[in-house]
mmCIF file of N, CA and C in Angstrom:
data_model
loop_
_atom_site.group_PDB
_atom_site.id
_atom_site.type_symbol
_atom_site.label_atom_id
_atom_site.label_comp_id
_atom_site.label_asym_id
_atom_site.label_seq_id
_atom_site.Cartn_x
_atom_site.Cartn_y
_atom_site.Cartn_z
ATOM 1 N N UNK A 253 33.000 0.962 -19.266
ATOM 2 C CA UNK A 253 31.947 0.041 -18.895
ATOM 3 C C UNK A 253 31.242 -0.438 -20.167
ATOM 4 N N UNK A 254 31.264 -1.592 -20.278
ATOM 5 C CA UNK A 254 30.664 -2.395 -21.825
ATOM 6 C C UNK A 254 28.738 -2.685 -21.526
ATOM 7 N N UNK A 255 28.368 -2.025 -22.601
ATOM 8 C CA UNK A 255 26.883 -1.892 -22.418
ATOM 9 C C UNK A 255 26.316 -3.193 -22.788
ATOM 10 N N UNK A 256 25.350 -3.769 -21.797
ATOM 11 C CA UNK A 256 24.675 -5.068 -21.479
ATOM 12 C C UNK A 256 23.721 -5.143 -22.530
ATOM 13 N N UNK A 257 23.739 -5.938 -23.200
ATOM 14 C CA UNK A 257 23.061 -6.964 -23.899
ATOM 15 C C UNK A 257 22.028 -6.858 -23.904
ATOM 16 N N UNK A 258 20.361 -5.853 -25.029
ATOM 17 C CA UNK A 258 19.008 -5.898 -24.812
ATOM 18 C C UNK A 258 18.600 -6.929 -24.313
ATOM 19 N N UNK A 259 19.101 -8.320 -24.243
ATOM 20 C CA UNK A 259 18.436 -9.731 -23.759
ATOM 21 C C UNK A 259 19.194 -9.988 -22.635
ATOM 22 N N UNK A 260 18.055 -9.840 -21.676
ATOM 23 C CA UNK A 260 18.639 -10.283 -20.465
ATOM 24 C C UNK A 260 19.205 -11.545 -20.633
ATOM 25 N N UNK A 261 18.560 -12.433 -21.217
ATOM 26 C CA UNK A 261 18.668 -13.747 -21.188
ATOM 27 C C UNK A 261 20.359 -14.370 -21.893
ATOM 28 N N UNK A 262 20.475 -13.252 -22.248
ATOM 29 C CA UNK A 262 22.029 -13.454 -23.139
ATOM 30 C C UNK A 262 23.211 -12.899 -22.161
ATOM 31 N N UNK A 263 22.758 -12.384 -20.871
ATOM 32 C CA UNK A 263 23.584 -12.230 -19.821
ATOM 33 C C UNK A 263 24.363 -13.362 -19.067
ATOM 34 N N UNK A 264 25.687 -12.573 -18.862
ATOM 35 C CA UNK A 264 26.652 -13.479 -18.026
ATOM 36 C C UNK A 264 26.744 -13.191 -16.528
ATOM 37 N N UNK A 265 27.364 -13.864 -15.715
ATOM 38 C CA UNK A 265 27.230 -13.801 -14.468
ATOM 39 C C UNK A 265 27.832 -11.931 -14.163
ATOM 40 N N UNK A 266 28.591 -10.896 -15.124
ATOM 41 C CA UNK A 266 29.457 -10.410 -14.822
ATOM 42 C C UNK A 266 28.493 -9.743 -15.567
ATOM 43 N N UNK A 267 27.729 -9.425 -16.494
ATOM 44 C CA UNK A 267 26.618 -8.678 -16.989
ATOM 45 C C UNK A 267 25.835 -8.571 -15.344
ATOM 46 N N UNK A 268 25.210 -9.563 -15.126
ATOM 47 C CA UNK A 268 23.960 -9.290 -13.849
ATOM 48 C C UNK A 268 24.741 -8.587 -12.808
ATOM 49 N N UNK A 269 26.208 -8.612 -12.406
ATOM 50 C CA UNK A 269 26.687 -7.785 -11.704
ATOM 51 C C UNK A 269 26.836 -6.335 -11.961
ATOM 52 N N UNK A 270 27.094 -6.386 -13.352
ATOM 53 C CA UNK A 270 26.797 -5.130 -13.823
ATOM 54 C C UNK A 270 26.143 -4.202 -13.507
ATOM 55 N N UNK A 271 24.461 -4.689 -13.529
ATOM 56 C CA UNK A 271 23.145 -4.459 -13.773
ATOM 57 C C UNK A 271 22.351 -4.153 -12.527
ATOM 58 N N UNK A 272 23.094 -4.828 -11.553
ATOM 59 C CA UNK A 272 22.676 -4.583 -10.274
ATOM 60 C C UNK A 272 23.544 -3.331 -9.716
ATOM 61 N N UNK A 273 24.507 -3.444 -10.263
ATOM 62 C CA UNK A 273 25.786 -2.418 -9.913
ATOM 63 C C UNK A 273 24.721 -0.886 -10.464
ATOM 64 N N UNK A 274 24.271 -1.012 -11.380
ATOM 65 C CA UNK A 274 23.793 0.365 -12.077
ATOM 66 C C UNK A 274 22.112 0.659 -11.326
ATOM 67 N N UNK A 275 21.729 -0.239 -10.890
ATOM 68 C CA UNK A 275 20.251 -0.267 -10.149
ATOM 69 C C UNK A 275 20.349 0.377 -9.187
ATOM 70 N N UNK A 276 21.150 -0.070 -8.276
ATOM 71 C CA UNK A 276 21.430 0.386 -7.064
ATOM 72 C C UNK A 276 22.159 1.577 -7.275
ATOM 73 N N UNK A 277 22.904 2.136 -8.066
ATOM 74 C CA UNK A 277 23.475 3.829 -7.913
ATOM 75 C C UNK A 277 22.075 4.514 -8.647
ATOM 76 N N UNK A 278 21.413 4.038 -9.637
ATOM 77 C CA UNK A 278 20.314 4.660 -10.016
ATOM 78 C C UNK A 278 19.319 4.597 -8.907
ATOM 79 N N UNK A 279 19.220 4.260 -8.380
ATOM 80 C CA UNK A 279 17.526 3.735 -7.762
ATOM 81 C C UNK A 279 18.399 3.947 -5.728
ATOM 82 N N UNK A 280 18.960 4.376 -5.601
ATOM 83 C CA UNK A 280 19.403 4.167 -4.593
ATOM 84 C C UNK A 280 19.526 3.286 -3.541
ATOM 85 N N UNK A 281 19.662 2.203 -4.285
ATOM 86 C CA UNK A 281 19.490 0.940 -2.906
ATOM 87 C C UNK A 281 20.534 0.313 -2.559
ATOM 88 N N UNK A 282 20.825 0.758 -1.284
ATOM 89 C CA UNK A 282 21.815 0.416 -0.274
ATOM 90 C C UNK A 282 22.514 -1.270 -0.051
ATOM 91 N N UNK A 283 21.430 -2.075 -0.314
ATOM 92 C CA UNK A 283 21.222 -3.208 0.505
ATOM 93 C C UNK A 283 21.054 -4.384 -0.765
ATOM 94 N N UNK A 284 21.812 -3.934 -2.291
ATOM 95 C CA UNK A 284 22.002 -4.455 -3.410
ATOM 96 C C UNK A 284 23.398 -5.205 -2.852
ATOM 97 N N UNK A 285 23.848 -6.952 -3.012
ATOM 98 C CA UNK A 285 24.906 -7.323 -2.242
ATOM 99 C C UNK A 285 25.100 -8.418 -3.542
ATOM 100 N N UNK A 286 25.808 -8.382 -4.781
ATOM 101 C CA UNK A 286 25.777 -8.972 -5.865
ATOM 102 C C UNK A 286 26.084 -10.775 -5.558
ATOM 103 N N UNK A 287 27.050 -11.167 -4.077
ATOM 104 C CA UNK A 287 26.959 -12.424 -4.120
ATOM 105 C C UNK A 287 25.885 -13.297 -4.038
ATOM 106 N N UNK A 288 24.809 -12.744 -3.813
ATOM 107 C CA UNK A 288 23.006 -13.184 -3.790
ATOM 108 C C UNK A 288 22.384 -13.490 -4.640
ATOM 109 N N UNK A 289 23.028 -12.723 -6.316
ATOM 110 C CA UNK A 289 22.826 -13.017 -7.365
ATOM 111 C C UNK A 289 23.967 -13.716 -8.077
ATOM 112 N N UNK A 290 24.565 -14.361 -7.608
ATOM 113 C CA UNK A 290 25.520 -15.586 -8.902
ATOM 114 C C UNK A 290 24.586 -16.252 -9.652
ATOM 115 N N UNK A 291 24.616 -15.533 -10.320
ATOM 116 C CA UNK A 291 24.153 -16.436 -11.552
ATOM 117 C C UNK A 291 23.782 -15.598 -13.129
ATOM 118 N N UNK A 292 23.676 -16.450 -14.003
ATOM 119 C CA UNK A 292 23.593 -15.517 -15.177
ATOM 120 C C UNK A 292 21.938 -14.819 -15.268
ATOM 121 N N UNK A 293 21.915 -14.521 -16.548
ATOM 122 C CA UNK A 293 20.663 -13.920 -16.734
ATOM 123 C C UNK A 293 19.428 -15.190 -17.056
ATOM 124 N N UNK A 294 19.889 -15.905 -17.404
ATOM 125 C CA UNK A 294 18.940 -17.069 -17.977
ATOM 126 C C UNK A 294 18.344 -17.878 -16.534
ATOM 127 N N UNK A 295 19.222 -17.960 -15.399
ATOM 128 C CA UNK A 295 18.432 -18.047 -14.045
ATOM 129 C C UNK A 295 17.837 -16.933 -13.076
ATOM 130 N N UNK A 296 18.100 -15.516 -13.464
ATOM 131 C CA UNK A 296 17.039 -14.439 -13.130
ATOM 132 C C UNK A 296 15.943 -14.985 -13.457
ATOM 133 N N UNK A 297 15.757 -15.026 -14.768
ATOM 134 C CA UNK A 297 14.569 -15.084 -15.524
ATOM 135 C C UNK A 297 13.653 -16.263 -14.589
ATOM 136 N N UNK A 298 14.168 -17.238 -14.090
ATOM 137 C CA UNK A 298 13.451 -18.351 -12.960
ATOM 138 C C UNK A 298 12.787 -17.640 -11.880
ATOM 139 N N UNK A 299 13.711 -16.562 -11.613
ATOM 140 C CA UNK A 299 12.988 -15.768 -10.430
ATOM 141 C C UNK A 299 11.770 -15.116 -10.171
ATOM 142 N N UNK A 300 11.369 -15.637 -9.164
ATOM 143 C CA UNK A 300 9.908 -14.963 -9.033
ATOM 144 C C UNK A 300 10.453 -13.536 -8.068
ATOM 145 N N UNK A 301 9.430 -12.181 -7.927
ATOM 146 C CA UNK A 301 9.384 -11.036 -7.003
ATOM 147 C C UNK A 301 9.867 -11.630 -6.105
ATOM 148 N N UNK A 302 9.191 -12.385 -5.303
ATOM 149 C CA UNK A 302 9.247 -13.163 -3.570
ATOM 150 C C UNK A 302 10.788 -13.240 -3.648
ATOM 151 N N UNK A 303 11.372 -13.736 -4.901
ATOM 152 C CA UNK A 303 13.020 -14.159 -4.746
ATOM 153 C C UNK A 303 14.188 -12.806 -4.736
ATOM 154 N N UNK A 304 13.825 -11.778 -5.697
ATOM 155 C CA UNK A 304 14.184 -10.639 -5.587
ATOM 156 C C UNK A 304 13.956 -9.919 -4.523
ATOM 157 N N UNK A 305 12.951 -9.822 -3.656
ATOM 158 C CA UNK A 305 12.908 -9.518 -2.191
ATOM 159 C C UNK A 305 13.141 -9.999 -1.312
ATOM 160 N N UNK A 306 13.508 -11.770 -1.148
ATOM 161 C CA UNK A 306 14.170 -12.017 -0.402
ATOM 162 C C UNK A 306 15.989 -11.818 -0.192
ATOM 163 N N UNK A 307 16.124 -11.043 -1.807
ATOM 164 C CA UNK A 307 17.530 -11.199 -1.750
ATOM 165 C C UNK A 307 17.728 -9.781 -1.386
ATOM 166 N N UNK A 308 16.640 -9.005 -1.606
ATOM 167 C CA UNK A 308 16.702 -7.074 -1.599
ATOM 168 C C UNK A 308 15.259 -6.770 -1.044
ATOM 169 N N UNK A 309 15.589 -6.993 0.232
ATOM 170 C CA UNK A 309 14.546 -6.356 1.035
ATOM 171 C C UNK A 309 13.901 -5.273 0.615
ATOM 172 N N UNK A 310 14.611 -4.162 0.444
ATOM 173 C CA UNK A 310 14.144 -2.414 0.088
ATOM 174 C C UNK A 310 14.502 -2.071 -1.248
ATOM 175 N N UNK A 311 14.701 -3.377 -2.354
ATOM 176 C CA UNK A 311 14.457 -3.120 -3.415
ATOM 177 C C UNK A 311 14.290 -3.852 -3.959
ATOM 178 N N UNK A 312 13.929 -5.172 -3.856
ATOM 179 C CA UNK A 312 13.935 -6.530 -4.765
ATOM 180 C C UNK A 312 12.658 -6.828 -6.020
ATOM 181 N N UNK A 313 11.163 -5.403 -5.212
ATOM 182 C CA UNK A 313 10.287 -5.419 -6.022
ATOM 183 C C UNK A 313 10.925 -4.643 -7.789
ATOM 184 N N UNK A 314 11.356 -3.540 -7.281
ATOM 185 C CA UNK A 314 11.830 -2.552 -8.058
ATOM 186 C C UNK A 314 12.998 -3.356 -8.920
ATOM 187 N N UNK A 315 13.932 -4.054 -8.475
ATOM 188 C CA UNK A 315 14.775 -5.003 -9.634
ATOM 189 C C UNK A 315 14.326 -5.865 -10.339
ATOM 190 N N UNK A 316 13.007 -6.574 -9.779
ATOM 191 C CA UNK A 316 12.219 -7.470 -10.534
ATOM 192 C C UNK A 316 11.465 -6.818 -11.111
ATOM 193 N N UNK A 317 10.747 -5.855 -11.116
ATOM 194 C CA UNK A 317 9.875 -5.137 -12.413
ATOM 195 C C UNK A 317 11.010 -4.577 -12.888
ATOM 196 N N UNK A 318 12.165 -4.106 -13.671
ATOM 197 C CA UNK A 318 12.946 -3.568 -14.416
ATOM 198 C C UNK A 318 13.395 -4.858 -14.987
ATOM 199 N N UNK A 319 14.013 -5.934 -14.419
ATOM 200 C CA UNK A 319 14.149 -7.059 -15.202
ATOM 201 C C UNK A 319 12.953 -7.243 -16.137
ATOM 202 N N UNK A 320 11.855 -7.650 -15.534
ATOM 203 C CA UNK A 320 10.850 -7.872 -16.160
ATOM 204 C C UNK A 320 10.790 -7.114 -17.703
ATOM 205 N N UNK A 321 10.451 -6.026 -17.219
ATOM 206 C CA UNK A 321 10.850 -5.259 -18.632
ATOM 207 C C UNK A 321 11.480 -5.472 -19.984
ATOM 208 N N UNK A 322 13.163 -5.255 -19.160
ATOM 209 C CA UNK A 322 14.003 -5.798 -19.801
ATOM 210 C C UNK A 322 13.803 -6.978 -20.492
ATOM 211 N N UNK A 323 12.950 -8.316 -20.471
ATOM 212 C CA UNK A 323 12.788 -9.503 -20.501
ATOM 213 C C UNK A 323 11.306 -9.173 -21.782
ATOM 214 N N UNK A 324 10.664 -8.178 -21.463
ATOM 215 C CA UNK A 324 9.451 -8.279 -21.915
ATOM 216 C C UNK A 324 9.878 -7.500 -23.066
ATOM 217 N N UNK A 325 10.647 -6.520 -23.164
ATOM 218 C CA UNK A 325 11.540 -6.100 -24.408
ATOM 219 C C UNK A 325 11.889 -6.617 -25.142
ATOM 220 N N UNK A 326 12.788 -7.428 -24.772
ATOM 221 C CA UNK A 326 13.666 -8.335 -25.604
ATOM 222 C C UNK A 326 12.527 -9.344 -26.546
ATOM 223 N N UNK A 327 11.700 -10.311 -25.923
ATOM 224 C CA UNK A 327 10.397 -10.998 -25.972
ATOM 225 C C UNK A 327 10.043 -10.292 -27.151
ATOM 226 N N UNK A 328 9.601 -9.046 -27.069
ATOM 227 C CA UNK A 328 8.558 -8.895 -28.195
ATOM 228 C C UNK A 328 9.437 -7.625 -29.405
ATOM 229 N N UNK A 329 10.861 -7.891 -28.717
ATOM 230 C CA UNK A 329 11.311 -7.244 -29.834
ATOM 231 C C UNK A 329 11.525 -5.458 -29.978
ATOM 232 N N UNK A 330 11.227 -4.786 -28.613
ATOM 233 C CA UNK A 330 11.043 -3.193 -28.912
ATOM 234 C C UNK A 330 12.626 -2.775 -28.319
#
């Protein structure tokens, strides 16, 4: 498994599958369904919470604050 890119934003459609792939065995969420997310990392970043929970009911808050992160990392460099 090839380790994803500190910048979300430098993600490919096959990175965010990745990423969701590792969320959901970490974080246990059932109801992670990757065709919801086609798209790369540079249109996550468009996403608001509301959009991550509409796509992940019982986890969409929890993928959007870890993106976030991820995003706020990269941003300032840590």
């Amino acid at each position: 498994m090839c380790e994803l890119s500190a910048d979300p934003r430098d993600w490919s459609r096959e990175d965010v599958e990745q990423w969701l792939r590792r969320m959901s065995e970490m974080y246990r969420i059932s109801e992670v369904k990757p065709d919801r997310f086609q798209m790369n990392g540079k249109a996550l970043c468009l996403m608001t919470v509301d959009m991550f929970i509409y796509r992940v009911p019982e986890g969409g808050n929890l993928l959007y604050h870890d993106f976030q992160r991820r995003l706020r990392n990269a941003v300032t460099g840590q």
